[in-house]
Amino acid sequence: MALVLAVMTLLAIYSNVQKARRDKIETVTILPVPATPSPTAAAP
């Protein structure tokens, strides 16, 4: 029982550390899609 409690405590600490570091971990980069002709427009 003590082992389960210790694991839950460590998991809670780890979760809070990850939540505090979220801004550094999660970065989103949006790149524009290059303009290419569609396959249907190229068909004769």
XYZ file of N, CA, C and O in Angstrom:
176
model
N 0.831 -1.204 0.000
C 0.000 0.000 0.000
C 0.872 1.263 0.000
O 0.538 2.245 -0.665
N 1.955 1.189 0.736
C 2.861 2.338 0.788
C 3.507 2.572 -0.573
O 3.742 3.718 -0.971
N 3.775 1.482 -1.298
C 4.369 1.602 -2.629
C 3.412 2.306 -3.591
O 3.821 3.172 -4.373
N 2.141 1.963 -3.525
C 1.138 2.601 -4.378
C 1.047 4.086 -4.047
O 0.986 4.934 -4.951
N 1.058 4.420 -2.794
C 0.997 5.822 -2.375
C 2.236 6.584 -2.845
O 2.124 7.725 -3.323
N 3.406 5.961 -2.765
C 4.637 6.608 -3.212
C 4.610 6.837 -4.725
O 5.013 7.901 -5.204
N 4.130 5.853 -5.484
C 4.053 5.996 -6.936
C 3.070 7.100 -7.309
O 3.341 7.908 -8.207
N 1.941 7.152 -6.648
C 0.951 8.214 -6.925
C 1.520 9.595 -6.599
O 1.271 10.558 -7.328
N 2.287 9.695 -5.532
C 2.901 10.976 -5.157
C 3.921 11.404 -6.208
O 3.933 12.567 -6.629
N 4.752 10.469 -6.657
C 5.728 10.796 -7.692
C 5.044 11.173 -9.003
O 5.498 12.092 -9.703
N 3.970 10.506 -9.333
C 3.228 10.828 -10.546
C 2.631 12.232 -10.462
O 2.648 12.982 -11.440
N 2.116 12.600 -9.307
C 1.555 13.942 -9.133
C 2.639 15.010 -9.255
O 2.427 16.056 -9.882
N 3.802 14.751 -8.693
C 4.910 15.705 -8.794
C 5.363 15.837 -10.241
O 5.565 16.949 -10.745
N 5.514 14.704 -10.924
C 5.921 14.721 -12.328
C 4.909 15.485 -13.178
O 5.281 16.272 -14.051
N 3.633 15.269 -12.927
C 2.582 15.947 -13.677
C 2.657 17.461 -13.488
O 2.516 18.220 -14.449
N 2.878 17.892 -12.271
C 2.956 19.332 -12.008
C 4.195 19.958 -12.641
O 4.137 21.089 -13.127
N 5.306 19.226 -12.679
C 6.511 19.740 -13.323
C 6.271 19.873 -14.823
O 6.627 20.889 -15.436
N 5.644 18.878 -15.443
C 5.370 18.942 -16.867
C 4.392 20.074 -17.192
O 4.520 20.737 -18.224
N 3.421 20.286 -16.334
C 2.463 21.373 -16.547
C 3.164 22.726 -16.476
O 2.853 23.634 -17.242
N 4.139 22.856 -15.575
C 4.877 24.111 -15.442
C 5.781 24.344 -16.649
O 6.021 25.490 -17.035
N 6.277 23.274 -17.279
C 7.190 23.392 -18.419
C 6.465 23.362 -19.753
O 7.109 23.342 -20.796
N 5.156 23.362 -19.769
C 4.388 23.196 -21.008
C 4.734 24.237 -22.064
O 4.799 23.927 -23.252
N 4.958 25.477 -21.669
C 5.267 26.524 -22.643
C 6.570 26.241 -23.371
O 6.717 26.577 -24.546
N 7.530 25.629 -22.699
C 8.804 25.308 -23.336
C 8.680 24.064 -24.210
O 9.381 23.933 -25.201
N 7.826 23.133 -23.825
C 7.720 21.851 -24.523
C 6.885 21.991 -25.790
O 7.271 21.532 -26.853
N 5.738 22.628 -25.688
C 4.801 22.689 -26.798
C 5.002 23.964 -27.601
O 4.681 25.051 -27.146
N 5.563 23.817 -28.782
C 5.678 24.941 -29.693
C 5.043 24.521 -31.017
O 5.258 23.414 -31.500
N 4.271 25.406 -31.579
C 3.564 25.113 -32.820
C 4.096 26.043 -33.898
O 4.167 27.251 -33.706
N 4.478 25.462 -35.019
C 4.940 26.239 -36.162
C 3.993 25.968 -37.324
O 3.802 24.821 -37.717
N 3.410 27.027 -37.850
C 2.475 26.896 -38.969
C 3.187 27.385 -40.222
O 3.605 28.531 -40.305
N 3.324 26.481 -41.190
C 3.969 26.818 -42.450
C 2.927 26.876 -43.554
O 2.020 26.039 -43.593
N 3.056 27.836 -44.463
C 2.091 27.887 -45.568
C 2.309 26.718 -46.523
O 3.430 26.257 -46.723
N 1.237 26.256 -47.107
C 1.304 25.165 -48.068
C 1.738 25.735 -49.410
O 1.174 26.731 -49.871
N 2.746 25.139 -50.052
C 3.172 25.678 -51.347
C 2.072 25.493 -52.390
O 1.371 24.487 -52.395
N 1.933 26.474 -53.241
C 0.877 26.441 -54.262
C 1.283 25.469 -55.367
O 2.288 25.657 -56.039
N 0.496 24.426 -55.533
C 0.723 23.467 -56.619
C -0.604 23.274 -57.349
O -1.666 23.326 -56.739
N -0.554 23.048 -58.641
C -1.813 22.831 -59.365
C -2.455 21.525 -58.934
O -1.775 20.558 -58.643
N -3.764 21.527 -58.883
C -4.472 20.310 -58.489
C -4.441 19.312 -59.639
O -4.380 19.700 -60.809
N -4.495 18.014 -59.348
C -4.450 17.000 -60.424
C -5.619 17.126 -61.391
O -5.476 16.847 -62.565
N -6.777 17.547 -60.924
C -7.944 17.654 -61.815
C -7.798 18.819 -62.772
O -8.294 18.779 -63.890
N -7.093 19.875 -62.362
C -6.930 21.032 -63.236
C -5.929 20.723 -64.356
O -5.983 21.319 -65.428
N -5.009 19.783 -64.123
C -4.005 19.457 -65.118
C -4.515 18.449 -66.146
O -3.910 18.266 -67.179
N -5.646 17.812 -65.866
C -6.181 16.809 -66.818
C -6.731 17.505 -68.059
O -7.372 18.549 -67.965
N -6.511 16.907 -69.257
C -7.006 17.549 -70.487
C -8.490 17.412 -70.675
O -9.175 16.607 -70.299
